[in-house]
Amino acid sequence: MSTNWQGSERKSRAPISLTDTEPEATTTDPATIIHAVPDAEPAAVAKAETPVVEDLHREAPLVSGRRSAAVLRKENVNDQLPPATGWQAFLRAVSFGLISPKVGAAELARRADLSAIQRVYSRPMQIMVAQPLGGVGKTMCSVGLGSTFGIHSGQQTLVWDNNEMMGTAGVRTNANDSTRTVWDLLNVLESFETVTARKGELSYYTRHQGNNQFSVLVADEDADRMKSIGADEFNRIHTVVSRFYDTIIVDTGNNTRSANWLASIEVTDQLVIPTTLKRNAVVSALRMIEQLESMSERTGNPHYKDLVRNAVVLVTQGGGAKVSAAEQAELRENLASAVRVLIDIPYDGALDTGSIIDWQLVGDPARRAFERASAEIAEGLLAIDRATSIKTINR
């Protein structure tokens, strides 16, 4: 029996005993009366013993790691591996290893980012790419993050086009001769809401991206169908895909008050905001931020404000007239005051074709920027995962 469980099926199992725990056979006197309700005295003894067991579990472990953790603090051996890029790698190669300089700072930074991307969490994690203004690169960023997490994390990654109208993820990714959309999945969703559902059957309704190593659940081409996907439908689909995917990247539409957008923000762990450094794009992003902050103030739920405070802004390079350096600095400052970090995504022709984005054609500068962005996102996911785990333990 396979124990490679996905998503919410990951449960801790009871410890397996290495000794024979089968009770010894006993004979019962035919005249013995078996009571349906135990006698009062044994019940009282059982109740008295229960707190003792709980106290044993709550007691601090004998080995806490307070001394040994310092030795094991280093998470990887990135700085011990030989250089693979730069002049350091060239010198090592031409000297046949006789000269082996230390790894350069840029390569070490990249190795650290890839290590962050490869982290494993206690549950499936959702990243939401959101910006009310169109044309700022939401789908491009979703595909870039999907490719980066898919290639480097080694885990199951899904990009889900949750546009309330007709999304463009189906246009920007490889269809592989598939015409199936989220609407087709919704029509058969009941078959996946059972314990017998299998990943291979769900894959029929997604579009795998080959060497980019992630899958896409595309929006339907019929706007009326997409408008019928509300909060309940989103939650049902989310529950199913969370069983089979570790990282879910939700590409959203432009309506921040639509039911499926609001349902997505409820279960989001990390918010990503794409924008250009133009006044209309930044104003649109800040209005969305204000909406989320107001939602926390009105409901008393800090979740929305926390998403903003931890948000990662991806600054894309839009076309049109250039904005002055002074105005760009002002816009950056306005965004930086509200979110955790801003990361620039350099222009790359392979990302700006208006058609399929093949990550194999994307140049190193853009790839490196998405690795940096994905590492920052992973840091946010780690923080929320730890906070959630602490809350669970304290209950």
Tab-separated table of C-alpha atoms in Angstrom:
chain	number	residue	atom	x	y	z
A	1	MET	CA	0.000	0.000	0.000
A	2	SER	CA	1.411	3.347	-1.016
A	3	THR	CA	2.037	5.938	1.676
A	4	ASN	CA	2.868	8.733	-0.758
A	5	TRP	CA	-0.087	10.824	0.313
A	6	GLN	CA	-0.771	14.256	-1.136
A	7	GLY	CA	-2.200	17.481	0.259
A	8	SER	CA	-4.583	17.299	3.178
A	9	GLU	CA	-4.296	13.499	3.254
A	10	ARG	CA	-0.959	13.853	5.039
A	11	LYS	CA	-1.797	12.679	8.536
A	12	SER	CA	0.387	11.464	11.336
A	13	ARG	CA	-0.078	7.762	11.943
A	14	ALA	CA	-0.118	5.953	15.269
A	15	PRO	CA	3.234	4.403	16.176
A	16	ILE	CA	3.665	0.797	15.080
A	17	SER	CA	4.402	-1.545	17.966
A	18	LEU	CA	7.326	-3.940	17.509
A	19	THR	CA	5.929	-6.328	20.113
A	20	ASP	CA	2.955	-8.607	19.999
A	21	THR	CA	0.068	-6.618	21.425
A	22	GLU	CA	-2.634	-9.262	20.829
A	23	PRO	CA	-4.495	-9.786	24.085
A	24	GLU	CA	-4.358	-13.196	25.704
A	25	ALA	CA	-7.444	-15.328	25.323
A	26	THR	CA	-9.552	-15.523	28.467
A	27	THR	CA	-12.461	-17.687	29.399
A	28	THR	CA	-15.584	-16.188	30.771
A	29	ASP	CA	-17.782	-17.900	33.325
A	30	PRO	CA	-21.217	-18.466	31.759
A	31	ALA	CA	-22.759	-17.091	34.907
A	32	THR	CA	-20.742	-13.892	34.698
A	33	ILE	CA	-22.883	-10.850	33.976
A	34	ILE	CA	-21.291	-8.359	31.521
A	35	HIS	CA	-22.473	-4.834	32.203
A	36	ALA	CA	-22.928	-2.416	29.295
A	37	VAL	CA	-21.828	0.409	31.609
A	38	PRO	CA	-18.547	-0.162	33.533
A	39	ASP	CA	-18.539	-0.048	37.285
A	40	ALA	CA	-18.069	3.355	38.859
A	41	GLU	CA	-14.731	2.558	40.515
A	42	PRO	CA	-12.751	1.593	37.345
A	43	ALA	CA	-14.174	4.641	35.586
A	44	ALA	CA	-12.940	6.881	38.351
A	45	VAL	CA	-9.483	5.301	38.154
A	46	ALA	CA	-9.367	5.859	34.389
A	47	LYS	CA	-10.317	9.482	34.807
A	48	ALA	CA	-7.664	9.963	37.446
A	49	GLU	CA	-4.970	8.496	35.172
A	50	THR	CA	-5.799	10.625	32.110
A	51	PRO	CA	-4.215	13.907	33.293
A	52	VAL	CA	-1.007	12.016	34.132
A	53	VAL	CA	-0.668	10.850	30.511
A	54	GLU	CA	-1.368	14.364	29.241
A	55	ASP	CA	1.257	15.815	31.584
A	56	LEU	CA	3.843	13.338	30.310
A	57	HIS	CA	3.201	14.445	26.736
A	58	ARG	CA	3.403	18.124	27.656
A	59	GLU	CA	6.597	17.712	29.630
A	60	ALA	CA	9.752	19.110	27.996
A	61	PRO	CA	11.873	16.440	26.238
A	62	LEU	CA	15.084	15.282	27.866
A	63	VAL	CA	17.024	16.134	24.695
A	64	SER	CA	15.934	19.587	23.507
A	65	GLY	CA	18.810	20.377	21.140
A	66	ARG	CA	19.839	23.509	23.025
A	67	ARG	CA	23.519	22.551	22.641
A	68	SER	CA	23.598	20.245	19.623
A	69	ALA	CA	21.518	22.598	17.444
A	70	ALA	CA	24.462	24.981	17.138
A	71	VAL	CA	26.457	22.235	15.405
A	72	LEU	CA	23.611	21.359	13.065
A	73	ARG	CA	22.542	24.954	12.362
A	74	LYS	CA	23.906	24.994	8.811
A	75	GLU	CA	21.028	23.874	6.570
A	76	ASN	CA	23.138	22.911	3.552
A	77	VAL	CA	26.664	22.636	2.225
A	78	ASN	CA	26.311	25.222	-0.542
A	79	ASP	CA	29.582	26.919	0.361
A	80	GLN	CA	31.459	23.607	0.301
A	81	LEU	CA	30.524	22.647	-3.245
A	82	PRO	CA	32.959	23.679	-6.016
A	83	PRO	CA	32.068	26.677	-8.204
A	84	ALA	CA	29.883	25.920	-11.213
A	85	THR	CA	29.701	29.369	-12.803
A	86	GLY	CA	31.811	32.481	-13.279
A	87	TRP	CA	35.542	32.876	-13.578
A	88	GLN	CA	35.958	30.627	-10.556
A	89	ALA	CA	34.498	27.660	-12.446
A	90	PHE	CA	36.558	28.493	-15.559
A	91	LEU	CA	39.809	28.628	-13.595
A	92	ARG	CA	39.032	25.340	-11.870
A	93	ALA	CA	38.258	23.694	-15.220
A	94	VAL	CA	41.385	24.856	-17.093
A	95	SER	CA	43.602	23.866	-14.149
A	96	PHE	CA	41.929	20.429	-13.976
A	97	GLY	CA	40.973	21.125	-10.372
A	98	LEU	CA	44.469	22.017	-9.211
A	99	ILE	CA	43.258	25.555	-8.594
A	100	SER	CA	39.851	25.716	-6.956
A	101	PRO	CA	38.882	29.225	-5.866
A	102	LYS	CA	36.017	29.830	-3.502
A	103	VAL	CA	32.521	30.110	-4.891
A	104	GLY	CA	31.565	33.646	-5.883
A	105	ALA	CA	29.012	35.679	-3.938
A	106	ALA	CA	26.492	35.645	-6.805
A	107	GLU	CA	26.568	31.856	-7.099
A	108	LEU	CA	26.303	31.432	-3.334
A	109	ALA	CA	23.273	33.729	-3.291
A	110	ARG	CA	21.623	31.694	-6.052
A	111	ARG	CA	22.303	28.436	-4.211
A	112	ALA	CA	20.727	29.892	-1.077
A	113	ASP	CA	17.639	30.944	-3.050
A	114	LEU	CA	17.247	27.495	-4.590
A	115	SER	CA	17.568	25.910	-1.145
A	116	ALA	CA	14.766	28.166	0.087
A	117	ILE	CA	12.559	27.183	-2.858
A	118	GLN	CA	13.101	23.492	-2.030
A	119	ARG	CA	11.649	23.772	1.471
A	120	VAL	CA	8.847	21.397	2.442
A	121	TYR	CA	5.871	22.594	4.482
A	122	SER	CA	3.433	20.863	6.796
A	123	ARG	CA	0.549	21.328	4.348
A	124	PRO	CA	-0.194	22.505	0.792
A	125	MET	CA	0.501	26.219	0.365
A	126	GLN	CA	-1.331	28.762	-1.812
A	127	ILE	CA	0.212	31.773	-3.536
A	128	MET	CA	-2.196	34.355	-4.958
A	129	VAL	CA	-1.106	36.663	-7.780
A	130	ALA	CA	-3.416	39.676	-7.668
A	131	GLN	CA	-3.688	43.163	-9.170
A	132	PRO	CA	-6.950	44.875	-10.221
A	133	LEU	CA	-5.336	46.487	-13.281
A	134	GLY	CA	-4.923	44.380	-16.396
A	135	GLY	CA	-1.801	44.306	-18.521
A	136	VAL	CA	0.733	44.433	-15.680
A	137	GLY	CA	1.870	40.812	-15.998
A	138	LYS	CA	-0.293	38.735	-13.638
A	139	THR	CA	-0.352	35.693	-15.908
A	140	MET	CA	3.280	36.123	-16.938
A	141	CYS	CA	4.308	36.221	-13.275
A	142	SER	CA	2.109	33.214	-12.479
A	143	VAL	CA	3.773	31.185	-15.240
A	144	GLY	CA	7.227	32.385	-14.148
A	145	LEU	CA	6.597	31.371	-10.538
A	146	GLY	CA	5.025	28.089	-11.628
A	147	SER	CA	8.078	27.264	-13.743
A	148	THR	CA	10.520	28.237	-11.012
A	149	PHE	CA	8.791	26.284	-8.251
A	150	GLY	CA	8.100	23.383	-10.607
A	151	ILE	CA	11.699	23.051	-11.797
A	152	HIS	CA	13.536	23.712	-8.541
A	153	SER	CA	11.255	22.611	-5.693
A	154	GLY	CA	10.802	19.038	-6.883
A	155	GLN	CA	7.203	19.142	-5.655
A	156	GLN	CA	3.820	19.112	-7.353
A	157	THR	CA	3.008	22.646	-8.582
A	158	LEU	CA	-0.264	23.905	-10.063
A	159	VAL	CA	-1.069	27.257	-11.678
A	160	TRP	CA	-4.820	27.842	-11.452
A	161	ASP	CA	-6.421	30.531	-13.611
A	162	ASN	CA	-9.150	31.811	-11.293
A	163	ASN	CA	-10.245	34.684	-13.536
A	164	GLU	CA	-13.900	35.616	-13.050
A	165	MET	CA	-14.176	36.118	-16.829
A	166	MET	CA	-11.958	34.596	-19.532
A	167	GLY	CA	-8.410	34.191	-18.271
A	168	THR	CA	-5.315	34.096	-20.456
A	169	ALA	CA	-3.344	31.267	-18.808
A	170	GLY	CA	-4.674	28.937	-21.482
A	171	VAL	CA	-3.143	31.183	-24.143
A	172	ARG	CA	0.218	31.703	-22.394
A	173	THR	CA	0.818	27.993	-21.664
A	174	ASN	CA	1.053	24.816	-23.729
A	175	ALA	CA	-2.328	23.138	-24.249
A	176	ASN	CA	-0.855	19.761	-25.276
A	177	ASP	CA	-3.986	19.179	-27.414
A	178	SER	CA	-6.211	19.536	-24.343
A	179	THR	CA	-9.429	21.564	-24.467
A	180	ARG	CA	-10.479	20.837	-20.896
A	181	THR	CA	-10.948	23.711	-18.451
A	182	VAL	CA	-11.911	24.311	-14.850
A	183	TRP	CA	-15.555	24.112	-15.942
A	184	ASP	CA	-15.064	20.534	-17.151
A	185	LEU	CA	-13.451	19.659	-13.813
A	186	LEU	CA	-16.332	21.241	-11.922
A	187	ASN	CA	-18.842	19.058	-13.795
A	188	VAL	CA	-17.140	15.878	-12.544
A	189	LEU	CA	-15.871	17.212	-9.228
A	190	GLU	CA	-17.984	14.816	-7.168
A	191	SER	CA	-15.876	11.900	-8.425
A	192	PHE	CA	-12.777	13.584	-6.938
A	193	GLU	CA	-14.407	14.295	-3.582
A	194	THR	CA	-13.971	10.666	-2.566
A	195	VAL	CA	-11.101	8.782	-0.959
A	196	THR	CA	-10.667	6.697	-4.131
A	197	ALA	CA	-9.815	9.700	-6.356
A	198	ARG	CA	-6.422	9.471	-8.063
A	199	LYS	CA	-3.917	12.031	-9.292
A	200	GLY	CA	-3.788	10.490	-12.758
A	201	GLU	CA	-7.505	11.080	-13.197
A	202	LEU	CA	-7.237	14.711	-12.088
A	203	SER	CA	-4.327	15.305	-14.481
A	204	TYR	CA	-6.760	14.712	-17.366
A	205	TYR	CA	-8.339	18.090	-16.538
A	206	THR	CA	-5.067	20.000	-16.230
A	207	ARG	CA	-2.354	20.794	-18.754
A	208	HIS	CA	1.153	19.663	-17.892
A	209	GLN	CA	3.950	21.939	-19.084
A	210	GLY	CA	6.621	19.358	-19.845
A	211	ASN	CA	10.138	20.484	-18.956
A	212	ASN	CA	8.703	23.449	-17.037
A	213	GLN	CA	7.414	20.822	-14.585
A	214	PHE	CA	4.140	22.346	-13.481
A	215	SER	CA	0.491	21.931	-14.463
A	216	VAL	CA	-2.171	24.482	-15.369
A	217	LEU	CA	-5.872	24.492	-14.565
A	218	VAL	CA	-7.146	26.983	-17.132
A	219	ALA	CA	-10.228	29.192	-17.038
A	220	ASP	CA	-13.074	28.461	-19.416
A	221	GLU	CA	-13.405	30.428	-22.656
A	222	ASP	CA	-17.087	31.083	-21.914
A	223	ALA	CA	-17.449	34.115	-19.660
A	224	ASP	CA	-20.937	33.057	-18.506
A	225	ARG	CA	-19.556	29.739	-17.301
A	226	MET	CA	-16.745	31.440	-15.408
A	227	LYS	CA	-19.178	33.842	-13.733
A	228	SER	CA	-21.031	30.834	-12.337
A	229	ILE	CA	-17.933	29.777	-10.367
A	230	GLY	CA	-18.504	31.461	-7.020
A	231	ALA	CA	-17.184	30.963	-3.520
A	232	ASP	CA	-18.677	27.497	-2.990
A	233	GLU	CA	-17.381	26.219	-6.323
A	234	PHE	CA	-13.941	27.683	-5.666
A	235	ASN	CA	-13.737	26.088	-2.231
A	236	ARG	CA	-14.733	22.679	-3.560
A	237	ILE	CA	-12.134	22.823	-6.320
A	238	HIS	CA	-9.506	24.113	-3.882
A	239	THR	CA	-10.150	21.238	-1.495
A	240	VAL	CA	-9.651	18.721	-4.293
A	241	VAL	CA	-6.491	20.179	-5.852
A	242	SER	CA	-4.963	20.661	-2.399
A	243	ARG	CA	-5.003	16.895	-2.001
A	244	PHE	CA	-2.746	16.378	-5.009
A	245	TYR	CA	-0.576	19.520	-5.283
A	246	ASP	CA	1.942	20.953	-2.832
A	247	THR	CA	2.125	24.497	-4.235
A	248	ILE	CA	-0.934	26.169	-5.767
A	249	ILE	CA	-0.400	29.469	-7.591
A	250	VAL	CA	-3.703	31.247	-8.220
A	251	ASP	CA	-3.774	33.696	-11.137
A	252	THR	CA	-6.681	36.098	-10.601
A	253	GLY	CA	-8.863	38.472	-12.580
A	254	ASN	CA	-9.381	42.201	-12.172
A	255	ASN	CA	-12.485	42.248	-9.965
A	256	THR	CA	-11.416	42.218	-6.317
A	257	ARG	CA	-15.041	41.973	-5.178
A	258	SER	CA	-15.993	38.900	-7.219
A	259	ALA	CA	-16.968	35.854	-5.190
A	260	ASN	CA	-14.167	33.622	-6.471
A	261	TRP	CA	-11.536	36.338	-5.828
A	262	LEU	CA	-12.716	36.790	-2.237
A	263	ALA	CA	-12.856	33.022	-1.722
A	264	SER	CA	-9.265	32.761	-2.935
A	265	ILE	CA	-7.954	35.457	-0.594
A	266	GLU	CA	-9.458	33.591	2.367
A	267	VAL	CA	-7.198	30.559	1.821
A	268	THR	CA	-4.114	32.394	0.549
A	269	ASP	CA	-0.812	32.022	2.377
A	270	GLN	CA	1.307	34.431	0.314
A	271	LEU	CA	0.162	37.454	-1.704
A	272	VAL	CA	2.107	38.470	-4.838
A	273	ILE	CA	1.356	41.827	-6.491
A	274	PRO	CA	2.667	42.433	-10.033
A	275	THR	CA	2.898	46.047	-11.137
A	276	THR	CA	4.689	48.382	-13.459
A	277	LEU	CA	6.202	51.594	-12.130
A	278	LYS	CA	3.494	53.741	-13.641
A	279	ARG	CA	1.051	55.811	-11.684
A	280	ASN	CA	-2.131	53.990	-12.773
A	281	ALA	CA	-0.655	50.555	-11.970
A	282	VAL	CA	0.673	51.579	-8.553
A	283	VAL	CA	-2.578	53.352	-7.644
A	284	SER	CA	-4.499	50.209	-8.594
A	285	ALA	CA	-2.243	48.040	-6.424
A	286	LEU	CA	-2.521	50.446	-3.479
A	287	ARG	CA	-6.318	50.473	-3.746
A	288	MET	CA	-6.347	46.689	-3.500
A	289	ILE	CA	-4.053	46.937	-0.485
A	290	GLU	CA	-6.404	49.463	1.107
A	291	GLN	CA	-9.341	47.128	0.478
A	292	LEU	CA	-7.589	44.252	2.247
A	293	GLU	CA	-6.596	46.442	5.184
A	294	SER	CA	-10.183	47.694	5.495
A	295	MET	CA	-11.457	44.099	5.418
A	296	SER	CA	-9.318	43.354	8.490
A	297	GLU	CA	-10.520	46.486	10.262
A	298	ARG	CA	-14.195	45.729	9.583
A	299	THR	CA	-14.122	42.023	10.362
A	300	GLY	CA	-11.491	41.994	13.095
A	301	ASN	CA	-9.677	39.264	11.149
A	302	PRO	CA	-5.943	40.124	10.833
A	303	HIS	CA	-5.496	37.681	7.939
A	304	TYR	CA	-5.914	40.304	5.208
A	305	LYS	CA	-3.568	42.844	6.799
A	306	ASP	CA	-1.019	40.100	7.372
A	307	LEU	CA	-1.131	39.205	3.676
A	308	VAL	CA	-0.410	42.825	2.765
A	309	ARG	CA	2.395	43.161	5.311
A	310	ASN	CA	4.017	39.971	3.976
A	311	ALA	CA	3.316	40.677	0.298
A	312	VAL	CA	5.939	40.404	-2.451
A	313	VAL	CA	5.672	43.012	-5.219
A	314	LEU	CA	7.052	42.064	-8.636
A	315	VAL	CA	7.952	45.137	-10.663
A	316	THR	CA	7.501	44.228	-14.337
A	317	GLN	CA	8.694	46.238	-17.307
A	318	GLY	CA	5.650	47.468	-19.223
A	319	GLY	CA	5.758	49.144	-22.621
A	320	GLY	CA	4.808	52.682	-23.534
A	321	ALA	CA	6.334	55.978	-22.455
A	322	LYS	CA	9.057	55.805	-19.836
A	323	VAL	CA	8.525	57.312	-16.414
A	324	SER	CA	11.168	59.625	-14.970
A	325	ALA	CA	13.579	58.248	-12.408
A	326	ALA	CA	12.242	60.630	-9.754
A	327	GLU	CA	8.662	59.468	-10.273
A	328	GLN	CA	9.723	55.820	-10.236
A	329	ALA	CA	11.497	56.367	-6.918
A	330	GLU	CA	8.371	57.978	-5.490
A	331	LEU	CA	6.160	55.092	-6.645
A	332	ARG	CA	8.597	52.547	-5.216
A	333	GLU	CA	8.550	54.299	-1.876
A	334	ASN	CA	4.734	54.267	-1.775
A	335	LEU	CA	4.665	50.524	-2.422
A	336	ALA	CA	7.560	49.698	-0.099
A	337	SER	CA	5.810	51.342	2.833
A	338	ALA	CA	2.994	48.796	2.647
A	339	VAL	CA	4.613	45.455	1.701
A	340	ARG	CA	7.571	43.281	2.666
A	341	VAL	CA	9.749	43.421	-0.443
A	342	LEU	CA	9.900	44.687	-4.052
A	343	ILE	CA	11.707	42.669	-6.727
A	344	ASP	CA	12.404	43.851	-10.263
A	345	ILE	CA	11.692	41.460	-13.132
A	346	PRO	CA	13.858	42.535	-16.101
A	347	TYR	CA	12.402	42.622	-19.587
A	348	ASP	CA	12.749	39.412	-21.589
A	349	GLY	CA	11.445	38.935	-25.107
A	350	ALA	CA	10.376	35.357	-24.377
A	351	LEU	CA	7.978	36.685	-21.729
A	352	ASP	CA	6.488	39.337	-24.012
A	353	THR	CA	5.349	37.354	-27.048
A	354	GLY	CA	1.659	37.428	-26.152
A	355	SER	CA	1.694	33.684	-26.779
A	356	ILE	CA	3.069	30.572	-25.067
A	357	ILE	CA	5.786	31.222	-22.489
A	358	ASP	CA	8.460	28.540	-22.807
A	359	TRP	CA	10.730	28.829	-19.778
A	360	GLN	CA	13.546	27.158	-21.697
A	361	LEU	CA	13.750	30.294	-23.892
A	362	VAL	CA	13.827	32.798	-21.020
A	363	GLY	CA	17.201	34.426	-20.428
A	364	ASP	CA	19.308	34.181	-17.287
A	365	PRO	CA	18.531	37.667	-15.868
A	366	ALA	CA	14.761	37.062	-15.832
A	367	ARG	CA	15.203	33.497	-14.581
A	368	ARG	CA	17.413	34.732	-11.758
A	369	ALA	CA	14.882	37.417	-10.831
A	370	PHE	CA	12.110	34.812	-10.565
A	371	GLU	CA	14.373	32.600	-8.457
A	372	ARG	CA	14.945	35.546	-6.105
A	373	ALA	CA	11.205	36.242	-6.025
A	374	SER	CA	10.362	32.595	-5.396
A	375	ALA	CA	12.876	32.448	-2.542
A	376	GLU	CA	11.258	35.490	-0.917
A	377	ILE	CA	7.854	33.861	-1.368
A	378	ALA	CA	9.214	30.664	0.211
A	379	GLU	CA	10.402	32.682	3.213
A	380	GLY	CA	6.882	34.030	3.634
A	381	LEU	CA	5.378	30.564	3.328
A	382	LEU	CA	7.791	29.233	5.938
A	383	ALA	CA	6.839	31.994	8.370
A	384	ILE	CA	3.099	31.401	7.981
A	385	ASP	CA	3.574	27.629	8.203
A	386	ARG	CA	5.493	27.950	11.470
A	387	ALA	CA	2.937	30.364	12.888
A	388	THR	CA	0.095	28.020	11.961
A	389	SER	CA	1.909	25.042	13.501
A	390	ILE	CA	2.448	26.913	16.773
A	391	LYS	CA	-1.244	27.821	16.952
A	392	THR	CA	-2.190	24.197	16.338
A	393	ILE	CA	0.153	22.931	19.080
A	394	ASN	CA	-1.170	25.483	21.598
A	395	ARG	CA	-4.781	24.419	21.126
